[in-house]
Amino acid sequence: MNSRPEFDAYARDYDRVLGQTIPEALNEDEHFAEYKVALMAAKLKDARPRRILDFGCGAGRSLPFLDKHFPDTELWGYDVSPASLEVAAARLPRARLFSDWASLGDDRFDAIIAANVYHHIPPAQRLSELVRCRAALRPQGSFFLFEHNPLNPATRWIFERCPFDADAEMFGLGTARRLCREAGFASERHGYTLFFPRPLGFLRGLERWMGWLPLGAQYYVQMAR
């Protein structure tokens, strides 16, 4: 997982620093955070998960949207940064947050989401972290991985200027799919996302048919245990 001191230092200023990194015309903080959860909810459809884990939840930017889209679901958050978890707890007091994976015990999840987390994990550790998440899923559970698309020029420009991405390393959809297979997931679905910035927001209804096009700012992989 990510470096505890690094993200402890940014915990209380994460949103501000991120906002300063993204050009104003492209900055839609709530949209960036919610679209991932909304996509997950759409893919799960009527599954009604009883328990969801936000893996690498950080300061909890996704937690309010998980609460909105899954109001009856038990929500958990894991991160190695205790300072980030303090901020996350204030965002959603009902979430069960923890920084010690060993404390999880035998608890299992119907779905796990990792929103722009794995590029902070050293490449040599990514497979083992995926295997660990797979083991934490119930049978037929789903894991949703969201990551930046290194093929998108705007994404690269922002990534290279973001202070807390200084030691991170993006990886493409092909690598993510390979890791999925190596981690032992039974199946996967994938697509590119975030094609239109705010000035072109009226075109976002087209994005559902553009997932094959490798120009989106991010991508997702839905993996089944």
Tab-separated table of C-alpha atoms in Angstrom:
chain	number	residue	atom	x	y	z
A	1	MET	CA	0.000	0.000	0.000
A	2	ASN	CA	0.940	3.656	-0.066
A	3	SER	CA	3.458	5.269	2.239
A	4	ARG	CA	1.951	6.123	5.609
A	5	PRO	CA	4.075	9.252	6.284
A	6	GLU	CA	3.430	10.587	2.768
A	7	PHE	CA	-0.336	10.472	3.062
A	8	ASP	CA	-0.405	11.378	6.747
A	9	ALA	CA	1.221	14.661	5.688
A	10	TYR	CA	-1.467	15.389	3.084
A	11	ALA	CA	-4.481	13.976	4.961
A	12	ARG	CA	-6.114	17.258	5.983
A	13	ASP	CA	-5.110	19.170	2.849
A	14	TYR	CA	-5.734	16.436	0.282
A	15	ASP	CA	-8.746	18.074	-1.349
A	16	ARG	CA	-7.104	21.507	-1.460
A	17	VAL	CA	-3.847	20.215	-2.987
A	18	LEU	CA	-5.743	18.136	-5.536
A	19	GLY	CA	-7.875	21.136	-6.460
A	20	GLN	CA	-4.782	23.267	-7.018
A	21	THR	CA	-3.239	20.599	-9.264
A	22	ILE	CA	-6.187	20.252	-11.655
A	23	PRO	CA	-6.899	23.197	-14.008
A	24	GLU	CA	-10.134	24.958	-13.112
A	25	ALA	CA	-11.822	24.075	-16.405
A	26	LEU	CA	-11.242	20.364	-15.699
A	27	ASN	CA	-11.816	20.325	-11.955
A	28	GLU	CA	-15.046	18.620	-10.932
A	29	ASP	CA	-14.121	17.146	-7.586
A	30	GLU	CA	-17.501	15.650	-6.728
A	31	HIS	CA	-18.062	14.273	-10.222
A	32	PHE	CA	-14.650	12.585	-10.242
A	33	ALA	CA	-15.384	10.964	-6.871
A	34	GLU	CA	-19.001	9.983	-7.519
A	35	TYR	CA	-18.831	8.630	-11.042
A	36	LYS	CA	-16.814	5.604	-9.894
A	37	VAL	CA	-19.357	4.673	-7.240
A	38	ALA	CA	-22.248	5.295	-9.632
A	39	LEU	CA	-20.621	3.052	-12.252
A	40	MET	CA	-20.115	0.331	-9.652
A	41	ALA	CA	-23.754	0.615	-8.566
A	42	ALA	CA	-24.910	0.341	-12.188
A	43	LYS	CA	-22.760	-2.734	-12.798
A	44	LEU	CA	-23.991	-4.437	-9.629
A	45	LYS	CA	-27.595	-3.572	-10.581
A	46	ASP	CA	-29.923	-5.442	-8.218
A	47	ALA	CA	-27.203	-7.362	-6.370
A	48	ARG	CA	-27.850	-5.410	-3.104
A	49	PRO	CA	-24.428	-5.963	-1.492
A	50	ARG	CA	-24.551	-6.360	2.273
A	51	ARG	CA	-20.964	-5.203	2.869
A	52	ILE	CA	-18.615	-3.044	0.752
A	53	LEU	CA	-14.956	-2.203	1.344
A	54	ASP	CA	-13.316	0.995	0.099
A	55	PHE	CA	-9.737	-0.273	-0.269
A	56	GLY	CA	-7.229	2.551	0.128
A	57	CYS	CA	-10.035	4.907	1.136
A	58	GLY	CA	-7.617	7.681	2.142
A	59	ALA	CA	-9.449	10.754	3.438
A	60	GLY	CA	-12.787	9.185	2.484
A	61	ARG	CA	-13.694	11.076	-0.696
A	62	SER	CA	-15.720	8.094	-1.969
A	63	LEU	CA	-17.464	7.267	1.302
A	64	PRO	CA	-20.329	9.818	1.113
A	65	PHE	CA	-21.130	8.603	-2.395
A	66	LEU	CA	-21.038	4.970	-1.304
A	67	ASP	CA	-23.507	6.003	1.397
A	68	LYS	CA	-25.685	7.715	-1.221
A	69	HIS	CA	-25.753	4.806	-3.682
A	70	PHE	CA	-25.717	2.007	-1.092
A	71	PRO	CA	-27.666	3.435	1.880
A	72	ASP	CA	-28.495	0.035	3.376
A	73	THR	CA	-25.037	-1.468	2.939
A	74	GLU	CA	-22.429	-1.891	5.672
A	75	LEU	CA	-19.534	0.322	4.565
A	76	TRP	CA	-15.908	-0.300	5.486
A	77	GLY	CA	-12.744	1.612	4.655
A	78	TYR	CA	-9.118	0.489	4.757
A	79	ASP	CA	-6.023	2.655	4.518
A	80	VAL	CA	-2.493	2.544	5.914
A	81	SER	CA	-2.651	6.248	6.875
A	82	PRO	CA	-4.231	6.767	10.321
A	83	ALA	CA	-4.349	10.537	9.770
A	84	SER	CA	-6.341	10.001	6.565
A	85	LEU	CA	-8.755	7.721	8.391
A	86	GLU	CA	-9.430	10.473	10.950
A	87	VAL	CA	-10.582	12.734	8.119
A	88	ALA	CA	-12.592	9.882	6.564
A	89	ALA	CA	-14.347	9.213	9.875
A	90	ALA	CA	-15.561	12.805	9.966
A	91	ARG	CA	-16.922	12.449	6.426
A	92	LEU	CA	-18.944	9.330	7.203
A	93	PRO	CA	-19.141	8.402	10.897
A	94	ARG	CA	-21.059	5.187	10.202
A	95	ALA	CA	-18.211	3.687	8.142
A	96	ARG	CA	-16.049	1.049	9.816
A	97	LEU	CA	-12.462	2.159	9.226
A	98	PHE	CA	-9.218	0.293	9.891
A	99	SER	CA	-5.502	0.510	9.063
A	100	ASP	CA	-4.389	-2.960	10.174
A	101	TRP	CA	-5.385	-5.585	7.601
A	102	ALA	CA	-4.790	-8.377	10.119
A	103	SER	CA	-7.624	-6.989	12.234
A	104	LEU	CA	-10.078	-7.875	9.457
A	105	GLY	CA	-10.152	-11.500	10.585
A	106	ASP	CA	-12.772	-13.590	8.802
A	107	ASP	CA	-14.923	-10.680	7.607
A	108	ARG	CA	-15.665	-10.855	3.881
A	109	PHE	CA	-17.158	-8.398	1.393
A	110	ASP	CA	-19.677	-8.554	-1.420
A	111	ALA	CA	-17.825	-5.818	-3.288
A	112	ILE	CA	-14.518	-3.961	-2.992
A	113	ILE	CA	-13.653	-0.703	-4.722
A	114	ALA	CA	-10.125	0.669	-5.182
A	115	ALA	CA	-10.394	4.199	-6.572
A	116	ASN	CA	-7.053	5.411	-7.957
A	117	VAL	CA	-5.111	3.474	-5.331
A	118	TYR	CA	-2.938	0.941	-7.119
A	119	HIS	CA	-0.644	3.432	-8.852
A	120	HIS	CA	0.584	4.282	-5.331
A	121	ILE	CA	1.483	0.640	-4.694
A	122	PRO	CA	4.977	-0.371	-5.866
A	123	PRO	CA	4.690	-2.501	-9.034
A	124	ALA	CA	6.240	-5.534	-7.331
A	125	GLN	CA	3.488	-5.479	-4.678
A	126	ARG	CA	0.430	-4.914	-6.868
A	127	LEU	CA	-0.254	-8.575	-7.574
A	128	SER	CA	-0.057	-9.568	-3.908
A	129	GLU	CA	-2.439	-6.735	-2.982
A	130	LEU	CA	-4.901	-7.930	-5.635
A	131	VAL	CA	-4.646	-11.482	-4.307
A	132	ARG	CA	-5.329	-10.170	-0.817
A	133	CYS	CA	-8.419	-8.322	-1.998
A	134	ARG	CA	-9.674	-11.364	-3.872
A	135	ALA	CA	-9.341	-13.427	-0.694
A	136	ALA	CA	-11.429	-10.822	1.162
A	137	LEU	CA	-14.367	-11.244	-1.226
A	138	ARG	CA	-17.281	-13.567	-0.662
A	139	PRO	CA	-17.987	-16.136	-3.412
A	140	GLN	CA	-19.277	-14.310	-6.517
A	141	GLY	CA	-18.067	-11.024	-5.017
A	142	SER	CA	-16.811	-8.210	-7.272
A	143	PHE	CA	-13.673	-6.073	-7.166
A	144	PHE	CA	-13.707	-2.699	-8.963
A	145	LEU	CA	-10.351	-1.193	-9.895
A	146	PHE	CA	-10.255	2.415	-11.160
A	147	GLU	CA	-7.019	3.920	-12.441
A	148	HIS	CA	-5.626	6.804	-14.452
A	149	ASN	CA	-5.143	6.173	-18.151
A	150	PRO	CA	-1.499	6.901	-19.082
A	151	LEU	CA	-2.511	7.239	-22.754
A	152	ASN	CA	-4.498	10.392	-22.020
A	153	PRO	CA	-2.328	13.555	-22.344
A	154	ALA	CA	-4.365	15.619	-19.852
A	155	THR	CA	-4.175	12.829	-17.299
A	156	ARG	CA	-0.411	12.634	-17.674
A	157	TRP	CA	-0.056	16.428	-17.369
A	158	ILE	CA	-2.015	16.517	-14.094
A	159	PHE	CA	-0.379	13.360	-12.736
A	160	GLU	CA	3.123	14.696	-13.266
A	161	ARG	CA	2.292	17.879	-11.315
A	162	CYS	CA	0.468	16.306	-8.378
A	163	PRO	CA	2.644	16.372	-5.201
A	164	PHE	CA	1.283	13.151	-3.734
A	165	ASP	CA	1.800	11.317	-7.027
A	166	ALA	CA	5.532	12.126	-7.063
A	167	ASP	CA	6.517	8.537	-6.225
A	168	ALA	CA	3.551	6.886	-7.944
A	169	GLU	CA	3.592	5.052	-11.270
A	170	MET	CA	0.647	4.794	-13.627
A	171	PHE	CA	-0.062	1.562	-15.484
A	172	GLY	CA	-2.311	0.859	-18.431
A	173	LEU	CA	-5.452	-1.184	-18.858
A	174	GLY	CA	-3.528	-4.079	-20.424
A	175	THR	CA	-1.355	-4.392	-17.323
A	176	ALA	CA	-4.412	-4.200	-15.065
A	177	ARG	CA	-6.127	-7.009	-16.969
A	178	ARG	CA	-2.992	-9.166	-16.816
A	179	LEU	CA	-2.760	-8.652	-13.046
A	180	CYS	CA	-6.413	-9.624	-12.773
A	181	ARG	CA	-5.759	-12.945	-14.481
A	182	GLU	CA	-2.621	-13.617	-12.430
A	183	ALA	CA	-4.487	-12.862	-9.195
A	184	GLY	CA	-6.916	-15.674	-9.982
A	185	PHE	CA	-10.123	-13.744	-10.665
A	186	ALA	CA	-12.675	-15.840	-12.540
A	187	SER	CA	-13.684	-13.125	-15.022
A	188	GLU	CA	-13.358	-9.433	-15.766
A	189	ARG	CA	-15.054	-6.597	-17.606
A	190	HIS	CA	-13.413	-3.292	-18.403
A	191	GLY	CA	-13.677	0.049	-20.155
A	192	TYR	CA	-12.330	3.573	-20.442
A	193	THR	CA	-14.108	6.443	-18.685
A	194	LEU	CA	-14.152	10.251	-18.295
A	195	PHE	CA	-14.017	11.433	-21.895
A	196	PHE	CA	-15.599	14.871	-21.655
A	197	PRO	CA	-14.496	17.733	-19.373
A	198	ARG	CA	-17.013	20.091	-17.766
A	199	PRO	CA	-17.332	22.436	-20.787
A	200	LEU	CA	-18.430	19.407	-22.843
A	201	GLY	CA	-20.469	17.822	-20.073
A	202	PHE	CA	-23.595	17.790	-22.258
A	203	LEU	CA	-21.926	14.984	-24.254
A	204	ARG	CA	-21.405	12.646	-21.297
A	205	GLY	CA	-24.439	10.610	-22.218
A	206	LEU	CA	-22.337	9.225	-25.064
A	207	GLU	CA	-19.675	7.817	-22.763
A	208	ARG	CA	-21.554	4.567	-22.174
A	209	TRP	CA	-20.795	3.629	-25.796
A	210	MET	CA	-17.171	4.810	-25.755
A	211	GLY	CA	-15.614	2.429	-23.251
A	212	TRP	CA	-13.582	0.728	-25.990
A	213	LEU	CA	-11.822	3.975	-26.927
A	214	PRO	CA	-8.444	4.366	-25.130
A	215	LEU	CA	-8.736	8.141	-24.800
A	216	GLY	CA	-10.686	8.398	-21.560
A	217	ALA	CA	-8.941	10.013	-18.603
A	218	GLN	CA	-9.392	6.857	-16.525
A	219	TYR	CA	-10.394	3.220	-16.880
A	220	TYR	CA	-12.035	0.534	-14.777
A	221	VAL	CA	-11.762	-3.233	-14.439
A	222	GLN	CA	-14.571	-5.189	-12.772
A	223	MET	CA	-13.285	-8.535	-11.533
A	224	ALA	CA	-15.359	-11.447	-10.255
A	225	ARG	CA	-14.044	-13.836	-7.625
